[in-house]
Amino acid sequence: MAHDHVMPTDLTRNQELVLGTLNHAPAPLSAYDILDLLRSEGLRAPLQVYRALDKLVERGLAHRLESLNAFVACADEHCHRKGLIAFAICEGCGKVDEFADAVIEERLGKWAGATGFKVERTTMEIRGKCAECLKAA
Amino acid sequence: MAHDHVMPTDLTRNQELVLGTLNHAPAPLSAYDILDLLRSEGLRAPLQVYRALDKLVERGLAHRLESLNAFVACADEHCHRKGLIAFAICEGCGKVDEFADAVIEERLGKWAGATGFKVERTTMEIRGKCAECLKAA
DNA sequence: ATCAATACGTTATAGCATAACACTGCTGCA
DNA sequence: TGCAGCAGTGTTATGCTATAACGTATTGAT
Ligand SMILES: [Zn+2]
Ligand SMILES: [Zn+2]
Ligand SMILES: [Zn+2]
Ligand SMILES: [Zn+2]
């Protein structure tokens, strides 16, 4: 099922435009990509996009991919409840798969406990090829 | 033991300068930070630093931290033999702890096997506070 | 001597992100 | 009613990160 995203009703216009753009994109978009796609809607400056993205990421409706300097819509309605999220990014088609793994998270917790490090945020990004792209090659 | 880094003998001058700078830094440096530290050695352009960094990262002598757009010297002489490396980055003092975890790697391999994804590279970066900074606070 | 591979140096440009300031519209309360 | 506070907006300017494109220099093998 494609585009089965839930769009909250309490978003501002800019936030809604940005989230809508991410929802319909087949691959991550940079803030400037988003801006270009929304010029026809009246957006003119990077800050308008970045401010919307900040809020969306804060609410867990979108995620930032550090290794791409780009953003994706969250693929899971209840993602924000979870802790660590891992992203598998296909270098072929750009598709991003989002998943949580309790074992990895627990393992991380163990390491933190042993070293006295207080974890605040974890980014885990896997680059490679998705099954579909491998088959096509 | 501080600064117990091994400096290979087959580096070019620029590579040696850049690695030396990273080795002596207490925290990750951006390419432009490095450039500023090396102007007195005659470096003038970002590309001189980026090209050296490319080689150093390729050889596993330095690592790029995606979530910081910055670089660190590798902390482990034989790090390049391992697979997945995780970085714990202290937001307080900037110190970076580098470690490998076989369980996490195996878990990732299981996920890849199940979904048909071919992993080529993984970045895992943990942000938080180190034990020392927590104690000081 | 010739050639290929690698590194180097330089200028210009592209791509990503935030600072600072002024203004709007709303909400909650004196 | 009036006002303070807050979140969102619009705009301009700026700063930070990274690469394109060009030519030269050095090395090492044939
Ligand atoms: Zn999510
Ligand atoms: Zn793919
Ligand atoms: Zn290392
Ligand atoms: Zn610290």
mmCIF file of C-alpha atoms (C1' of nucleotides) and ligand atoms in Angstrom:
data_model
loop_
_atom_site.group_PDB
_atom_site.id
_atom_site.type_symbol
_atom_site.label_atom_id
_atom_site.label_comp_id
_atom_site.label_asym_id
_atom_site.label_seq_id
_atom_site.Cartn_x
_atom_site.Cartn_y
_atom_site.Cartn_z
ATOM 1 C CA MET A 1 0.000 0.000 0.000
ATOM 2 C CA ALA A 2 1.526 3.275 -1.068
ATOM 3 C CA HIS A 3 1.115 6.721 0.462
ATOM 4 C CA ASP A 4 -0.667 5.376 3.483
ATOM 5 C CA HIS A 5 0.561 8.248 5.555
ATOM 6 C CA VAL A 6 -1.484 9.861 8.248
ATOM 7 C CA MET A 7 -1.475 13.639 8.074
ATOM 8 C CA PRO A 8 -2.167 15.313 11.428
ATOM 9 C CA THR A 9 -4.719 18.088 11.317
ATOM 10 C CA ASP A 10 -2.918 20.564 13.537
ATOM 11 C CA LEU A 11 -0.080 21.394 11.224
ATOM 12 C CA THR A 12 0.570 24.892 9.955
ATOM 13 C CA ARG A 13 0.369 25.529 6.244
ATOM 14 C CA ASN A 14 4.125 25.341 5.721
ATOM 15 C CA GLN A 15 4.466 22.211 7.806
ATOM 16 C CA GLU A 16 1.659 20.582 5.880
ATOM 17 C CA LEU A 17 3.193 21.484 2.537
ATOM 18 C CA VAL A 18 6.584 20.123 3.538
ATOM 19 C CA LEU A 19 5.198 16.916 5.001
ATOM 20 C CA GLY A 20 3.006 16.425 1.959
ATOM 21 C CA THR A 21 6.023 16.753 -0.282
ATOM 22 C CA LEU A 22 7.968 14.207 1.744
ATOM 23 C CA ASN A 23 5.020 11.826 1.764
ATOM 24 C CA HIS A 24 4.858 11.782 -1.994
ATOM 25 C CA ALA A 25 8.585 11.502 -2.611
ATOM 26 C CA PRO A 26 9.981 8.076 -3.501
ATOM 27 C CA ALA A 27 13.343 8.962 -1.955
ATOM 28 C CA PRO A 28 14.825 11.360 0.610
ATOM 29 C CA LEU A 29 14.748 15.049 -0.232
ATOM 30 C CA SER A 30 17.115 17.820 0.792
ATOM 31 C CA ALA A 31 15.646 20.999 2.203
ATOM 32 C CA TYR A 32 16.498 22.721 -1.058
ATOM 33 C CA ASP A 33 14.808 19.983 -3.083
ATOM 34 C CA ILE A 34 11.702 20.572 -1.023
ATOM 35 C CA LEU A 35 11.960 24.308 -1.495
ATOM 36 C CA ASP A 36 12.120 23.942 -5.267
ATOM 37 C CA LEU A 37 9.073 21.680 -5.231
ATOM 38 C CA LEU A 38 7.148 24.227 -3.197
ATOM 39 C CA ARG A 39 7.993 27.445 -4.998
ATOM 40 C CA SER A 40 4.732 27.129 -6.874
ATOM 41 C CA GLU A 41 2.976 27.199 -3.502
ATOM 42 C CA GLY A 42 4.642 30.455 -2.600
ATOM 43 C CA LEU A 43 7.632 29.348 -0.570
ATOM 44 C CA ARG A 44 10.719 31.408 -1.296
ATOM 45 C CA ALA A 45 13.384 30.919 1.341
ATOM 46 C CA PRO A 46 15.268 27.958 2.818
ATOM 47 C CA LEU A 47 14.300 28.992 6.325
ATOM 48 C CA GLN A 48 10.649 28.425 5.614
ATOM 49 C CA VAL A 49 11.471 24.819 4.839
ATOM 50 C CA TYR A 50 13.983 24.328 7.637
ATOM 51 C CA ARG A 51 11.593 25.669 10.235
ATOM 52 C CA ALA A 52 8.867 23.316 9.110
ATOM 53 C CA LEU A 53 11.309 20.412 9.048
ATOM 54 C CA ASP A 54 12.457 21.190 12.581
ATOM 55 C CA LYS A 55 8.939 20.838 13.877
ATOM 56 C CA LEU A 56 8.180 17.737 11.853
ATOM 57 C CA VAL A 57 11.346 16.015 13.029
ATOM 58 C CA GLU A 58 10.676 17.085 16.599
ATOM 59 C CA ARG A 59 7.247 15.441 16.393
ATOM 60 C CA GLY A 60 8.609 12.327 14.745
ATOM 61 C CA LEU A 61 6.652 12.903 11.547
ATOM 62 C CA ALA A 62 9.850 13.139 9.552
ATOM 63 C CA HIS A 63 13.417 11.995 10.018
ATOM 64 C CA ARG A 64 16.717 13.505 9.097
ATOM 65 C CA LEU A 65 19.235 11.230 7.419
ATOM 66 C CA GLU A 66 22.608 12.474 8.567
ATOM 67 C CA SER A 67 24.606 10.641 5.951
ATOM 68 C CA LEU A 68 22.610 12.270 3.152
ATOM 69 C CA ASN A 69 21.805 15.682 4.574
ATOM 70 C CA ALA A 70 18.257 14.876 3.567
ATOM 71 C CA PHE A 71 14.854 14.130 5.028
ATOM 72 C CA VAL A 72 12.170 11.453 4.768
ATOM 73 C CA ALA A 73 8.620 11.182 6.009
ATOM 74 C CA CYS A 74 8.283 8.758 8.886
ATOM 75 C CA ALA A 75 7.077 5.412 7.614
ATOM 76 C CA ASP A 76 5.492 4.352 10.879
ATOM 77 C CA GLU A 77 2.560 6.031 12.487
ATOM 78 C CA HIS A 78 3.816 5.276 15.956
ATOM 79 C CA CYS A 79 7.501 5.555 15.337
ATOM 80 C CA HIS A 80 7.997 8.331 17.834
ATOM 81 C CA ARG A 81 7.183 5.951 20.670
ATOM 82 C CA LYS A 82 10.184 3.808 19.956
ATOM 83 C CA GLY A 83 13.790 4.432 20.797
ATOM 84 C CA LEU A 84 16.529 3.710 18.338
ATOM 85 C CA ILE A 85 15.523 3.652 14.690
ATOM 86 C CA ALA A 86 17.700 2.254 11.931
ATOM 87 C CA PHE A 87 17.475 3.330 8.313
ATOM 88 C CA ALA A 88 18.470 1.170 5.359
ATOM 89 C CA ILE A 89 19.127 3.403 2.386
ATOM 90 C CA CYS A 90 19.372 1.905 -1.094
ATOM 91 C CA GLU A 91 22.095 3.529 -3.196
ATOM 92 C CA GLY A 92 20.331 2.317 -6.297
ATOM 93 C CA CYS A 93 16.784 3.611 -6.052
ATOM 94 C CA GLY A 94 16.993 5.798 -2.974
ATOM 95 C CA LYS A 95 14.290 3.925 -1.141
ATOM 96 C CA VAL A 96 14.576 4.071 2.637
ATOM 97 C CA ASP A 97 13.488 1.287 4.944
ATOM 98 C CA GLU A 98 12.937 2.217 8.565
ATOM 99 C CA PHE A 99 13.074 -0.327 11.350
ATOM 100 C CA ALA A 100 13.605 -0.692 15.065
ATOM 101 C CA ASP A 101 15.555 -3.468 16.696
ATOM 102 C CA ALA A 102 15.216 -4.111 20.406
ATOM 103 C CA VAL A 103 18.289 -6.335 20.549
ATOM 104 C CA ILE A 104 20.526 -3.634 19.118
ATOM 105 C CA GLU A 105 19.029 -1.094 21.446
ATOM 106 C CA GLU A 106 19.532 -3.318 24.446
ATOM 107 C CA ARG A 107 23.087 -4.013 23.390
ATOM 108 C CA LEU A 108 23.707 -0.319 23.159
ATOM 109 C CA GLY A 109 22.227 0.145 26.591
ATOM 110 C CA LYS A 110 24.605 -2.446 27.975
ATOM 111 C CA TRP A 111 27.578 -0.691 26.459
ATOM 112 C CA ALA A 112 26.380 2.615 27.862
ATOM 113 C CA GLY A 113 25.915 1.116 31.292
ATOM 114 C CA ALA A 114 29.409 -0.347 31.252
ATOM 115 C CA THR A 115 31.118 2.887 30.233
ATOM 116 C CA GLY A 116 28.952 5.374 32.084
ATOM 117 C CA PHE A 117 27.916 7.121 28.875
ATOM 118 C CA LYS A 118 24.443 8.633 28.869
ATOM 119 C CA VAL A 119 22.849 8.092 25.467
ATOM 120 C CA GLU A 120 20.626 10.883 24.254
ATOM 121 C CA ARG A 121 20.185 10.114 20.588
ATOM 122 C CA THR A 122 21.426 7.483 18.179
ATOM 123 C CA THR A 123 21.637 7.545 14.434
ATOM 124 C CA MET A 124 22.087 4.319 12.529
ATOM 125 C CA GLU A 125 22.191 4.426 8.765
ATOM 126 C CA ILE A 126 22.890 1.465 6.552
ATOM 127 C CA ARG A 127 23.924 2.035 2.960
ATOM 128 C CA GLY A 128 23.657 -0.644 0.326
ATOM 129 C CA LYS A 129 21.341 -2.118 -2.273
ATOM 130 C CA CYS A 130 17.764 -3.183 -1.771
ATOM 131 C CA ALA A 131 16.524 -6.582 -2.939
ATOM 132 C CA GLU A 132 14.728 -5.086 -5.894
ATOM 133 C CA CYS A 133 17.786 -3.255 -7.195
ATOM 134 C CA LEU A 134 19.936 -6.357 -6.731
ATOM 135 C CA LYS A 135 17.496 -8.409 -8.755
ATOM 136 C CA ALA A 136 17.418 -5.808 -11.526
ATOM 137 C CA ALA A 137 21.204 -5.723 -11.801
ATOM 138 C CA MET B 1 48.218 6.843 27.347
ATOM 139 C CA ALA B 2 47.627 9.807 25.094
ATOM 140 C CA HIS B 3 48.672 10.295 21.479
ATOM 141 C CA ASP B 4 49.634 6.672 21.057
ATOM 142 C CA HIS B 5 48.871 6.856 17.382
ATOM 143 C CA VAL B 6 50.883 5.041 14.771
ATOM 144 C CA MET B 7 51.796 7.227 11.831
ATOM 145 C CA PRO B 8 52.438 5.234 8.653
ATOM 146 C CA THR B 9 55.562 6.198 6.761
ATOM 147 C CA ASP B 10 54.106 6.154 3.260
ATOM 148 C CA LEU B 11 51.858 9.163 3.555
ATOM 149 C CA THR B 12 52.223 12.206 1.364
ATOM 150 C CA ARG B 13 53.057 15.499 2.976
ATOM 151 C CA ASN B 14 49.463 16.725 2.984
ATOM 152 C CA GLN B 15 48.126 13.454 4.294
ATOM 153 C CA GLU B 16 50.707 13.467 7.058
ATOM 154 C CA LEU B 17 49.873 17.029 8.040
ATOM 155 C CA VAL B 18 46.159 16.307 8.168
ATOM 156 C CA LEU B 19 46.517 13.071 10.102
ATOM 157 C CA GLY B 20 48.921 14.751 12.504
ATOM 158 C CA THR B 21 46.374 17.464 13.148
ATOM 159 C CA LEU B 22 43.636 14.941 13.822
ATOM 160 C CA ASN B 23 45.897 12.928 16.085
ATOM 161 C CA HIS B 24 46.529 15.916 18.304
ATOM 162 C CA ALA B 25 42.961 17.157 18.421
ATOM 163 C CA PRO B 26 40.900 16.389 21.532
ATOM 164 C CA ALA B 27 37.683 16.410 19.512
ATOM 165 C CA PRO B 28 36.497 15.975 15.926
ATOM 166 C CA LEU B 29 37.575 18.627 13.423
ATOM 167 C CA SER B 30 35.838 19.848 10.310
ATOM 168 C CA ALA B 31 37.828 20.048 7.100
ATOM 169 C CA TYR B 32 37.830 23.823 7.465
ATOM 170 C CA ASP B 33 39.069 23.581 11.057
ATOM 171 C CA ILE B 34 41.944 21.483 9.787
ATOM 172 C CA LEU B 35 42.636 23.926 6.991
ATOM 173 C CA ASP B 36 42.876 26.819 9.432
ATOM 174 C CA LEU B 37 45.267 24.837 11.624
ATOM 175 C CA LEU B 38 47.466 24.092 8.633
ATOM 176 C CA ARG B 39 47.658 27.470 6.938
ATOM 177 C CA SER B 40 50.971 28.039 8.671
ATOM 178 C CA GLU B 41 52.220 24.908 6.897
ATOM 179 C CA GLY B 42 51.286 26.340 3.547
ATOM 180 C CA LEU B 43 47.880 24.834 2.912
ATOM 181 C CA ARG B 44 45.499 27.255 1.258
ATOM 182 C CA ALA B 45 42.470 25.496 -0.182
ATOM 183 C CA PRO B 46 39.760 23.170 1.145
ATOM 184 C CA LEU B 47 40.483 20.635 -1.571
ATOM 185 C CA GLN B 48 43.953 20.044 -0.251
ATOM 186 C CA VAL B 49 42.412 18.945 3.012
ATOM 187 C CA TYR B 50 39.501 17.034 1.506
ATOM 188 C CA ARG B 51 41.778 15.063 -0.774
ATOM 189 C CA ALA B 52 44.006 14.054 2.093
ATOM 190 C CA LEU B 53 40.974 13.144 4.195
ATOM 191 C CA ASP B 54 39.592 10.970 1.405
ATOM 192 C CA LYS B 55 42.734 8.888 1.376
ATOM 193 C CA LEU B 56 42.989 8.676 5.141
ATOM 194 C CA VAL B 57 39.371 7.573 5.476
ATOM 195 C CA GLU B 58 39.823 5.081 2.652
ATOM 196 C CA ARG B 59 42.742 3.542 4.523
ATOM 197 C CA GLY B 60 40.892 3.538 7.822
ATOM 198 C CA LEU B 61 43.330 5.966 9.430
ATOM 199 C CA ALA B 62 40.572 8.483 9.984
ATOM 200 C CA HIS B 63 36.811 8.368 10.216
ATOM 201 C CA ARG B 64 34.120 10.708 9.062
ATOM 202 C CA LEU B 65 31.371 11.471 11.564
ATOM 203 C CA GLU B 66 28.264 12.019 9.478
ATOM 204 C CA SER B 67 26.238 13.634 12.207
ATOM 205 C CA LEU B 68 28.904 16.288 12.749
ATOM 206 C CA ASN B 69 30.331 16.761 9.279
ATOM 207 C CA ALA B 70 33.670 16.290 10.954
ATOM 208 C CA PHE B 71 36.571 13.898 11.158
ATOM 209 C CA VAL B 72 38.553 12.026 13.806
ATOM 210 C CA ALA B 73 41.738 10.011 13.751
ATOM 211 C CA CYS B 74 41.099 6.317 14.132
ATOM 212 C CA ALA B 75 41.634 5.262 17.706
ATOM 213 C CA ASP B 76 42.480 1.660 16.928
ATOM 214 C CA GLU B 77 45.532 0.535 15.045
ATOM 215 C CA HIS B 78 43.713 -2.375 13.502
ATOM 216 C CA CYS B 79 40.319 -0.853 13.166
ATOM 217 C CA HIS B 80 40.173 -1.300 9.416
ATOM 218 C CA ARG B 81 39.998 -5.058 9.849
ATOM 219 C CA LYS B 82 36.677 -4.863 11.594
ATOM 220 C CA GLY B 83 33.257 -4.353 10.108
ATOM 221 C CA LEU B 84 30.760 -2.061 11.748
ATOM 222 C CA ILE B 85 32.167 0.620 14.018
ATOM 223 C CA ALA B 86 30.089 2.637 16.434
ATOM 224 C CA PHE B 87 31.020 6.091 17.680
ATOM 225 C CA ALA B 88 29.928 7.562 20.974
ATOM 226 C CA ILE B 89 30.219 11.321 20.802
ATOM 227 C CA CYS B 90 30.077 13.405 23.967
ATOM 228 C CA GLU B 91 28.122 16.623 23.514
ATOM 229 C CA GLY B 92 29.912 18.058 26.521
ATOM 230 C CA CYS B 93 33.605 17.705 25.791
ATOM 231 C CA GLY B 94 33.540 16.427 22.218
ATOM 232 C CA LYS B 95 35.444 13.279 23.039
ATOM 233 C CA VAL B 96 34.723 10.369 20.689
ATOM 234 C CA ASP B 97 34.798 6.760 21.771
ATOM 235 C CA GLU B 98 35.086 4.181 19.024
ATOM 236 C CA PHE B 99 33.980 0.598 19.449
ATOM 237 C CA ALA B 100 32.892 -2.480 17.565
ATOM 238 C CA ASP B 101 30.113 -4.789 18.629
ATOM 239 C CA ALA B 102 29.815 -8.229 17.079
ATOM 240 C CA VAL B 103 26.299 -8.778 18.388
ATOM 241 C CA ILE B 104 24.995 -5.643 16.723
ATOM 242 C CA GLU B 105 26.759 -6.529 13.533
ATOM 243 C CA GLU B 106 25.339 -10.025 13.550
ATOM 244 C CA ARG B 107 21.892 -8.674 14.251
ATOM 245 C CA LEU B 108 22.222 -6.349 11.305
ATOM 246 C CA GLY B 109 23.333 -9.240 9.140
ATOM 247 C CA LYS B 110 20.220 -11.163 10.153
ATOM 248 C CA TRP B 111 17.993 -8.273 9.206
ATOM 249 C CA ALA B 112 19.772 -7.925 5.878
ATOM 250 C CA GLY B 113 19.414 -11.614 5.175
ATOM 251 C CA ALA B 114 15.712 -11.507 5.938
ATOM 252 C CA THR B 115 14.991 -8.528 3.703
ATOM 253 C CA GLY B 116 17.437 -9.233 0.886
ATOM 254 C CA PHE B 117 19.274 -5.964 1.473
ATOM 255 C CA LYS B 118 22.990 -5.977 0.694
ATOM 256 C CA VAL B 119 24.821 -3.899 3.284
ATOM 257 C CA GLU B 120 27.784 -1.971 2.001
ATOM 258 C CA ARG B 121 28.490 0.463 4.791
ATOM 259 C CA THR B 122 26.974 1.300 8.140
ATOM 260 C CA THR B 123 27.278 4.405 10.227
ATOM 261 C CA MET B 124 26.292 4.329 13.855
ATOM 262 C CA GLU B 125 26.709 7.453 15.933
ATOM 263 C CA ILE B 126 25.594 7.829 19.504
ATOM 264 C CA ARG B 127 25.219 11.295 20.954
ATOM 265 C CA GLY B 128 25.137 11.923 24.661
ATOM 266 C CA LYS B 129 27.355 12.696 27.641
ATOM 267 C CA CYS B 130 30.456 10.838 28.677
ATOM 268 C CA ALA B 131 30.960 9.668 32.264
ATOM 269 C CA GLU B 132 33.434 12.423 32.990
ATOM 270 C CA CYS B 133 31.112 15.199 31.858
ATOM 271 C CA LEU B 134 28.225 13.692 33.818
ATOM 272 C CA LYS B 135 30.324 13.652 36.950
ATOM 273 C CA ALA B 136 31.401 17.238 36.450
ATOM 274 C CA ALA B 137 27.789 18.424 36.064
ATOM 275 C "C1'" DA C 1 61.862 8.379 -23.854
ATOM 276 C "C1'" DT C 2 57.155 7.460 -23.257
ATOM 277 C "C1'" DC C 3 53.151 6.646 -20.846
ATOM 278 C "C1'" DA C 4 49.907 5.991 -17.050
ATOM 279 C "C1'" DA C 5 48.804 6.794 -12.412
ATOM 280 C "C1'" DT C 6 48.718 9.612 -8.539
ATOM 281 C "C1'" DA C 7 49.201 13.743 -6.087
ATOM 282 C "C1'" DC C 8 49.194 18.658 -6.080
ATOM 283 C "C1'" DG C 9 47.701 23.724 -6.510
ATOM 284 C "C1'" DT C 10 44.214 27.130 -7.758
ATOM 285 C "C1'" DT C 11 39.903 29.353 -8.903
ATOM 286 C "C1'" DA C 12 35.292 29.099 -9.105
ATOM 287 C "C1'" DT C 13 31.008 27.229 -7.903
ATOM 288 C "C1'" DA C 14 27.496 24.276 -5.810
ATOM 289 C "C1'" DG C 15 24.961 22.672 -1.822
ATOM 290 C "C1'" DC C 16 23.558 22.837 3.125
ATOM 291 C "C1'" DA C 17 22.223 25.619 7.238
ATOM 292 C "C1'" DT C 18 21.546 29.535 10.384
ATOM 293 C "C1'" DA C 19 21.657 34.643 12.260
ATOM 294 C "C1'" DA C 20 19.033 38.596 12.810
ATOM 295 C "C1'" DC C 21 15.157 41.468 12.447
ATOM 296 C "C1'" DA C 22 10.424 42.830 11.714
ATOM 297 C "C1'" DC C 23 5.740 41.469 11.555
ATOM 298 C "C1'" DT C 24 1.274 38.660 12.290
ATOM 299 C "C1'" DG C 25 -2.181 36.267 14.637
ATOM 300 C "C1'" DC C 26 -3.603 33.880 18.445
ATOM 301 C "C1'" DT C 27 -4.373 32.718 23.503
ATOM 302 C "C1'" DG C 28 -4.928 33.575 28.081
ATOM 303 C "C1'" DC C 29 -5.366 36.539 31.559
ATOM 304 C "C1'" DA C 30 -5.350 41.354 34.348
ATOM 305 C "C1'" DT D 1 -10.925 45.800 26.878
ATOM 306 C "C1'" DG D 2 -6.425 45.706 26.731
ATOM 307 C "C1'" DC D 3 -2.123 43.764 26.809
ATOM 308 C "C1'" DA D 4 1.740 40.332 27.282
ATOM 309 C "C1'" DG D 5 3.512 36.182 25.619
ATOM 310 C "C1'" DC D 6 4.216 32.870 22.289
ATOM 311 C "C1'" DA D 7 4.496 30.437 17.985
ATOM 312 C "C1'" DG D 8 4.638 30.989 13.255
ATOM 313 C "C1'" DT D 9 5.934 33.765 9.212
ATOM 314 C "C1'" DG D 10 8.643 36.438 5.626
ATOM 315 C "C1'" DT D 11 12.965 38.393 4.126
ATOM 316 C "C1'" DT D 12 17.806 39.499 3.612
ATOM 317 C "C1'" DA D 13 22.202 38.398 4.498
ATOM 318 C "C1'" DT D 14 25.670 35.357 5.806
ATOM 319 C "C1'" DG D 15 28.353 31.257 7.080
ATOM 320 C "C1'" DC D 16 29.764 26.513 6.685
ATOM 321 C "C1'" DT D 17 30.525 22.229 3.915
ATOM 322 C "C1'" DA D 18 31.906 20.033 -0.403
ATOM 323 C "C1'" DT D 19 33.053 19.434 -5.276
ATOM 324 C "C1'" DA D 20 33.902 20.737 -10.457
ATOM 325 C "C1'" DA D 21 37.210 21.781 -13.673
ATOM 326 C "C1'" DC D 22 41.505 22.946 -15.075
ATOM 327 C "C1'" DG D 23 46.497 22.544 -15.399
ATOM 328 C "C1'" DT D 24 51.092 21.071 -13.406
ATOM 329 C "C1'" DA D 25 54.338 17.981 -11.038
ATOM 330 C "C1'" DT D 26 56.102 13.599 -9.573
ATOM 331 C "C1'" DT D 27 56.573 8.890 -9.695
ATOM 332 C "C1'" DG D 28 57.354 4.427 -11.520
ATOM 333 C "C1'" DA D 29 56.901 0.970 -14.982
ATOM 334 C "C1'" DT D 30 57.707 -0.440 -19.971
HETATM 335 ZN ZN ZN E 1 9.738 6.957 11.883
HETATM 336 ZN ZN ZN E 2 16.857 -0.027 -4.511
HETATM 337 ZN ZN ZN E 3 38.889 3.269 13.692
HETATM 338 ZN ZN ZN E 4 32.412 14.529 27.828
#
